[in-house]
Short mmCIF file of C-alpha atoms and ligand atoms in Angstrom, two decimals:
data_model
loop_
_atom_site.label_atom_id
_atom_site.label_comp_id
_atom_site.label_asym_id
_atom_site.label_seq_id
_atom_site.Cartn_x
_atom_site.Cartn_y
_atom_site.Cartn_z
CA MET L 1 -9.60 45.82 54.21
CA VAL L 2 -7.12 42.77 54.67
CA ARG L 3 -6.52 42.35 58.49
CA THR L 4 -3.51 40.05 58.84
CA ILE L 5 -2.51 38.28 61.33
CA ALA L 6 0.70 35.32 62.84
CA ILE L 7 0.37 32.60 64.48
CA VAL L 8 3.35 33.58 66.97
CA ASN L 9 4.93 31.01 69.49
CA GLN L 10 8.96 31.15 69.43
CA LYS L 11 8.05 27.80 71.48
CA GLY L 12 7.98 24.14 69.01
CA GLY L 13 5.08 22.47 69.18
CA VAL L 14 2.31 24.74 70.70
CA GLY L 15 0.08 24.31 67.80
CA LYS L 16 0.27 27.48 65.52
CA THR L 17 0.78 25.26 62.48
CA THR L 18 -2.30 23.47 63.48
CA THR L 19 -3.99 26.37 64.30
CA ALA L 20 -3.04 28.90 61.24
CA VAL L 21 -4.03 26.12 59.29
CA ASN L 22 -7.20 25.30 60.31
CA LEU L 23 -8.00 28.92 61.73
CA SER L 24 -7.87 30.01 57.72
CA VAL L 25 -9.96 27.47 55.82
CA TYR L 26 -12.76 28.15 58.37
CA LEU L 27 -12.75 31.71 57.26
CA ALA L 28 -12.80 30.96 54.20
CA ARG L 29 -15.48 28.60 55.11
CA LEU L 30 -17.34 31.58 56.32
CA GLY L 31 -17.37 33.36 53.51
CA ARG L 32 -14.12 35.35 53.41
CA SER L 33 -11.23 35.53 51.09
CA VAL L 34 -7.87 33.97 53.07
CA LEU L 35 -4.25 34.26 51.50
CA LEU L 36 -2.86 31.50 54.45
CA ILE L 37 1.42 32.02 54.08
CA ASP L 38 3.91 29.58 55.73
CA LEU L 39 6.94 31.67 56.84
CA ASP L 40 8.43 28.06 58.88
CA PRO L 41 10.63 26.12 56.45
CA GLN L 42 9.80 23.30 58.29
CA GLY L 43 6.63 23.16 55.74
CA ASN L 44 4.14 21.89 58.07
CA ALA L 45 1.34 24.45 57.47
CA THR L 46 2.04 23.52 53.09
CA SER L 47 1.82 19.57 53.33
CA ALA L 48 -0.91 20.19 55.65
CA PHE L 49 -2.70 20.54 52.61
CA GLY L 50 -1.12 17.44 50.18
CA VAL L 51 1.93 19.78 49.22
CA ASP L 52 5.68 19.14 49.51
CA HIS L 53 7.82 21.35 49.64
CA ARG L 54 10.57 20.01 49.29
CA ALA L 55 9.73 20.00 45.41
CA LEU L 56 8.71 23.15 45.00
CA PRO L 57 10.74 25.01 42.61
CA GLU L 58 9.78 28.53 44.37
CA GLY L 59 7.60 29.53 47.30
CA ILE L 60 7.41 32.61 50.11
CA TYR L 61 10.95 32.52 50.36
CA GLU L 62 11.35 33.84 46.60
CA ALA L 63 8.86 36.18 47.51
CA LEU L 64 10.47 37.97 50.05
CA SER L 65 13.61 37.68 48.08
CA GLY L 66 12.15 39.67 44.74
CA LEU L 67 13.09 36.71 42.88
CA ALA L 68 9.75 35.61 42.08
CA PRO L 69 6.31 38.35 41.61
CA LEU L 70 4.09 36.72 45.70
CA LYS L 71 0.82 35.97 42.65
CA ARG L 72 3.17 33.24 40.56
CA VAL L 73 4.09 31.78 44.79
CA VAL L 74 0.70 31.94 45.56
CA GLN L 75 -1.81 28.83 45.22
CA ALA L 76 -5.01 26.81 45.55
CA THR L 77 -6.03 24.61 47.30
CA VAL L 78 -9.20 22.63 48.65
CA ILE L 79 -10.80 25.04 49.84
CA ASP L 80 -12.86 28.03 48.18
CA GLY L 81 -11.70 31.68 48.61
CA HIS L 82 -8.57 30.21 50.78
CA LYS L 83 -5.24 30.39 48.78
CA LEU L 84 -1.76 28.98 50.01
CA ALA L 85 2.06 30.90 50.09
CA PRO L 86 3.91 27.90 50.45
CA ALA L 87 7.72 27.42 51.45
CA SER L 88 9.82 25.94 49.58
CA ILE L 89 13.38 24.24 50.64
CA SER L 90 15.34 27.67 50.24
CA LEU L 91 13.01 28.93 52.70
CA ALA L 92 14.90 27.49 55.01
CA GLY L 93 18.30 29.76 54.31
CA ALA L 94 16.16 32.89 54.67
CA ASN L 95 17.30 33.88 58.40
CA ILE L 96 20.84 34.48 56.60
CA GLU L 97 19.94 34.97 53.33
CA LEU L 98 18.23 38.18 54.06
CA VAL L 99 20.04 39.53 56.65
CA ASN L 100 22.72 41.43 54.43
CA VAL L 101 18.96 42.39 51.58
CA GLU L 102 17.79 45.58 52.86
CA ARG L 103 14.42 46.36 54.28
CA ARG L 104 15.53 42.78 55.75
CA GLU L 105 12.38 43.42 58.69
CA HIS L 106 10.45 44.26 56.18
CA ARG L 107 10.10 42.12 53.00
CA LEU L 108 7.00 40.51 54.21
CA ARG L 109 5.10 43.79 54.79
CA ASP L 110 6.49 44.95 51.59
CA THR L 111 5.56 41.73 49.09
CA LEU L 112 2.43 41.32 50.56
CA GLN L 113 1.17 45.26 49.55
CA GLU L 114 0.89 42.63 46.11
CA VAL L 115 -1.84 41.01 47.00
CA ALA L 116 -3.64 42.52 49.33
CA GLN L 117 -6.21 44.10 47.54
CA GLU L 118 -7.28 40.63 47.28
CA PHE L 119 -7.52 39.01 50.32
CA ASN L 120 -10.10 39.55 53.57
CA TYR L 121 -7.32 38.22 56.01
CA ILE L 122 -3.16 36.85 55.59
CA ILE L 123 -2.86 34.33 58.04
CA ILE L 124 0.90 33.78 58.80
CA ASP L 125 2.09 30.73 60.54
CA CYS L 126 5.53 31.11 62.14
CA PRO L 127 8.99 29.36 62.59
CA PRO L 128 9.77 28.33 66.18
CA SER L 129 12.18 31.15 66.76
CA LEU L 130 12.26 33.89 67.30
CA GLY L 131 15.13 35.15 64.43
CA LEU L 132 14.36 37.51 61.08
CA LEU L 133 12.00 35.73 59.57
CA THR L 134 9.20 35.98 62.58
CA VAL L 135 10.46 39.22 62.82
CA ASN L 136 9.22 39.51 59.25
CA ALA L 137 6.09 38.37 60.29
CA LEU L 138 5.56 40.72 63.19
CA VAL L 139 6.55 43.17 61.41
CA GLY L 140 3.68 42.29 58.30
CA ALA L 141 1.16 42.02 60.47
CA ASP L 142 -1.29 43.58 62.15
CA GLU L 143 -2.18 41.65 64.81
CA ILE L 144 -1.27 38.64 66.41
CA VAL L 145 -2.38 35.51 68.13
CA ILE L 146 -0.50 33.64 70.53
CA PRO L 147 -1.21 30.44 70.69
CA VAL L 148 -0.27 28.33 74.53
CA GLN L 149 -0.40 24.93 74.79
CA ALA L 150 -1.86 24.03 78.25
CA GLU L 151 0.80 22.70 79.88
CA TYR L 152 2.85 22.88 83.11
CA TYR L 153 5.82 25.05 81.34
CA ALA L 154 3.69 26.50 79.17
CA LEU L 155 4.44 30.48 79.81
CA GLU L 156 8.09 29.61 79.68
CA GLY L 157 9.16 31.71 76.76
CA LEU L 158 6.02 34.58 76.96
CA SER L 159 8.15 37.03 78.53
CA SER L 160 10.59 37.06 75.77
CA LEU L 161 8.37 36.63 73.58
CA LEU L 162 6.11 39.80 74.75
CA GLU L 163 9.74 41.61 74.80
CA THR L 164 10.06 41.37 71.00
CA ILE L 165 6.81 42.66 70.14
CA SER L 166 7.41 45.29 72.36
CA LEU L 167 10.18 45.44 70.50
CA VAL L 168 8.52 45.45 67.49
CA ARG L 169 6.54 47.92 67.73
CA GLU L 170 8.84 50.21 69.28
CA ASN L 171 11.03 50.93 66.57
CA LEU L 172 9.70 48.54 63.39
CA ASN L 173 5.04 47.85 63.44
CA PRO L 174 3.69 50.56 65.82
CA ASN L 175 0.11 49.15 65.10
CA LEU L 176 1.13 45.76 66.13
CA ASP L 177 -2.35 44.42 68.24
CA ILE L 178 -2.34 40.99 70.17
CA LEU L 179 -5.47 39.56 68.90
CA GLY L 180 -5.56 37.32 71.68
CA ALA L 181 -3.76 34.77 73.61
CA LEU L 182 -5.03 30.62 72.56
CA ILE L 183 -5.25 27.65 74.66
CA THR L 184 -4.76 24.94 72.74
CA MET L 185 -4.63 21.32 73.27
CA TYR L 186 -6.79 21.09 76.71
CA ASP L 187 -7.14 18.52 77.99
CA GLU L 188 -10.31 19.02 81.17
CA ARG L 189 -9.10 16.07 83.26
CA TYR L 190 -5.72 17.43 84.47
CA LYS L 191 -6.25 20.14 87.01
CA LEU L 192 -2.64 21.61 86.41
CA THR L 193 -4.02 23.17 83.14
CA HIS L 194 -6.65 25.24 85.47
CA ASP L 195 -3.54 26.40 87.10
CA VAL L 196 -2.32 27.31 83.57
CA PHE L 197 -5.97 29.50 82.57
CA HIS L 198 -5.13 31.72 86.12
CA GLU L 199 -1.02 32.46 84.85
CA LEU L 200 -2.31 32.97 81.95
CA TYR L 201 -4.50 35.36 83.03
CA ARG L 202 -2.08 37.86 83.69
CA TYR L 203 0.40 38.05 81.18
CA PHE L 204 -3.14 38.70 78.89
CA PRO L 205 -5.80 40.14 81.08
CA ASN L 206 -8.93 41.02 78.95
CA ARG L 207 -6.59 38.70 75.76
CA ILE L 208 -7.52 35.28 75.94
CA PHE L 209 -10.14 33.27 73.26
CA ARG L 210 -12.92 31.99 74.62
CA THR L 211 -13.02 29.52 72.52
CA VAL L 212 -10.62 27.38 73.61
CA ILE L 213 -9.14 24.12 71.21
CA PRO L 214 -9.19 20.81 72.75
CA ARG L 215 -6.79 17.85 72.52
CA ASN L 216 -7.91 16.02 69.50
CA VAL L 217 -6.25 13.14 67.87
CA ARG L 218 -8.40 14.21 64.82
CA LEU L 219 -6.18 17.11 64.78
CA ALA L 220 -3.13 15.22 64.52
CA GLU L 221 -4.72 13.22 61.99
CA ALA L 222 -5.55 15.18 59.07
CA PRO L 223 -2.20 16.80 57.70
CA SER L 224 -0.45 12.72 58.00
CA TYR L 225 -3.40 12.52 55.26
CA GLY L 226 -2.66 15.81 53.11
CA LYS L 227 -6.02 17.09 54.84
CA THR L 228 -7.38 19.51 56.69
CA ILE L 229 -9.19 18.92 59.72
CA VAL L 230 -12.38 20.80 57.29
CA GLN L 231 -11.45 17.37 54.64
CA TYR L 232 -10.52 15.33 57.73
CA ASP L 233 -13.40 15.19 60.22
CA PRO L 234 -15.60 17.75 60.44
CA ARG L 235 -17.44 16.67 62.81
CA SER L 236 -14.75 16.16 64.64
CA LYS L 237 -14.28 17.82 68.51
CA GLY L 238 -10.82 19.92 66.80
CA ALA L 239 -13.12 20.76 63.50
CA ARG L 240 -15.32 22.54 65.71
CA ALA L 241 -13.16 24.46 68.05
CA TYR L 242 -11.47 25.95 65.02
CA GLU L 243 -15.40 27.07 63.82
CA LYS L 244 -15.95 28.64 66.65
CA LEU L 245 -12.55 30.30 66.63
CA ALA L 246 -12.78 32.01 63.26
CA LYS L 247 -15.80 32.97 64.60
CA GLU L 248 -14.79 34.61 67.34
CA VAL L 249 -12.08 36.05 65.25
CA ILE L 250 -14.70 37.47 62.71
CA PHE L 251 -16.30 38.75 65.96
CA THR L 252 -13.63 41.23 66.23
CA GLU L 253 -13.87 42.67 62.51
CA LYS L 254 -17.47 43.72 63.81
CA GLU L 255 -15.79 45.65 67.24
CA ILE L 256 -13.11 46.38 64.84
CA SER L 257 -15.30 48.64 62.88
CA SER L 258 -18.07 49.97 65.47
CA LEU L 259 -15.16 51.56 67.14
CA ASP L 260 -14.11 53.24 64.06
CA ILE L 261 -17.80 54.94 64.15
CA LEU L 262 -16.90 55.94 67.41
N1 ATP S 1 -5.51 20.30 69.70
C1 ATP S 1 -5.14 19.59 69.05
N2 ATP S 1 -5.36 17.65 69.53
C2 ATP S 1 -3.71 16.73 69.09
N3 ATP S 1 -2.58 17.22 68.51
C3 ATP S 1 -2.27 18.70 68.20
C4 ATP S 1 -3.51 19.11 68.45
N4 ATP S 1 -2.83 20.63 67.72
C5 ATP S 1 -1.60 20.11 67.80
N5 ATP S 1 -1.67 18.60 67.21
C6 ATP S 1 -0.20 18.35 67.49
O1 ATP S 1 0.70 18.90 68.36
C7 ATP S 1 1.96 18.37 67.04
C8 ATP S 1 2.42 20.00 67.03
O2 ATP S 1 1.90 20.31 66.84
P1 ATP S 1 2.20 22.17 65.27
O3 ATP S 1 2.23 21.68 64.77
O4 ATP S 1 0.59 22.81 65.41
O5 ATP S 1 2.61 23.12 66.79
P2 ATP S 1 3.76 24.30 66.00
O6 ATP S 1 3.66 25.21 66.95
O7 ATP S 1 3.54 25.11 64.39
O8 ATP S 1 4.88 23.54 65.83
P3 ATP S 1 6.16 23.40 65.61
O9 ATP S 1 6.56 24.74 66.80
O10 ATP S 1 7.11 22.59 65.56
O11 ATP S 1 5.81 24.62 64.07
C9 ATP S 1 1.74 17.99 65.81
O12 ATP S 1 1.69 16.95 65.69
C10 ATP S 1 0.27 18.10 66.05
O13 ATP S 1 -0.76 17.80 64.78
MG1 MG S 2 4.28 24.95 62.69
#
């Protein structure tokens, strides 16, 4: 069965794309078959694989609006078992173009039906907004990961995110679950980040990943070479953290299946 996980936070620059890219490649390295969807018009998850999103004739936008089958848009990446549904330039207009389309909040969910059988995981990288694209991700997903940057203002905006999530649950996708909040860019030298931990526990009791992503320059360098951390520096602290995160996500597969048995 496929698990669809959206990486969401309307706050910019908190590590959504870095998480979507590197979690998805480590899930593939651990034997899962994975589709990464770049739902952000900035196209950062696409360029992380060395694909120039400005030069693409079509991408996830065309699939969402029915102009191309998703299968035609999906491309293999250098990682075995890992595929990418890239963002092309047209995605920039999606928030407006999709407004008048039928079932506009369900476009991604409907589109994913086409390929759901082929994958164990579908990971969705979201833009830094709570607009229609993010709503499509929340409707298309079963679970959400919320990256939270370990900094003083990290929790700002979390209440409107949680509000959006509960609205989506009430009206569009009752099964949407928060898999966890993920602390990113953690630097243990700063005391401030310990306070952020405590506050975060109040927002997400029992829903914080044990894995913490450290601030690690190798993670920031990799995309400028069109590489994921697996190819760029698999021994770095950042790589090891994302591998651990993938294992933690895989571990929850077992929890789900054991709950099914009960
Ligand atoms: N753990 C980390 N250590 C160091 N740098 C990081 C780390 N995670 C992300 N970065 C860098 O921080 C910047 C923001 O990260 P990223 O693009 O993943 O965030 P984002 O939430 O996707 O941003 P946006 O909201 O613009 O889509 C990038 O330059 C990225 O390379
Ligand atoms: Mg991003």
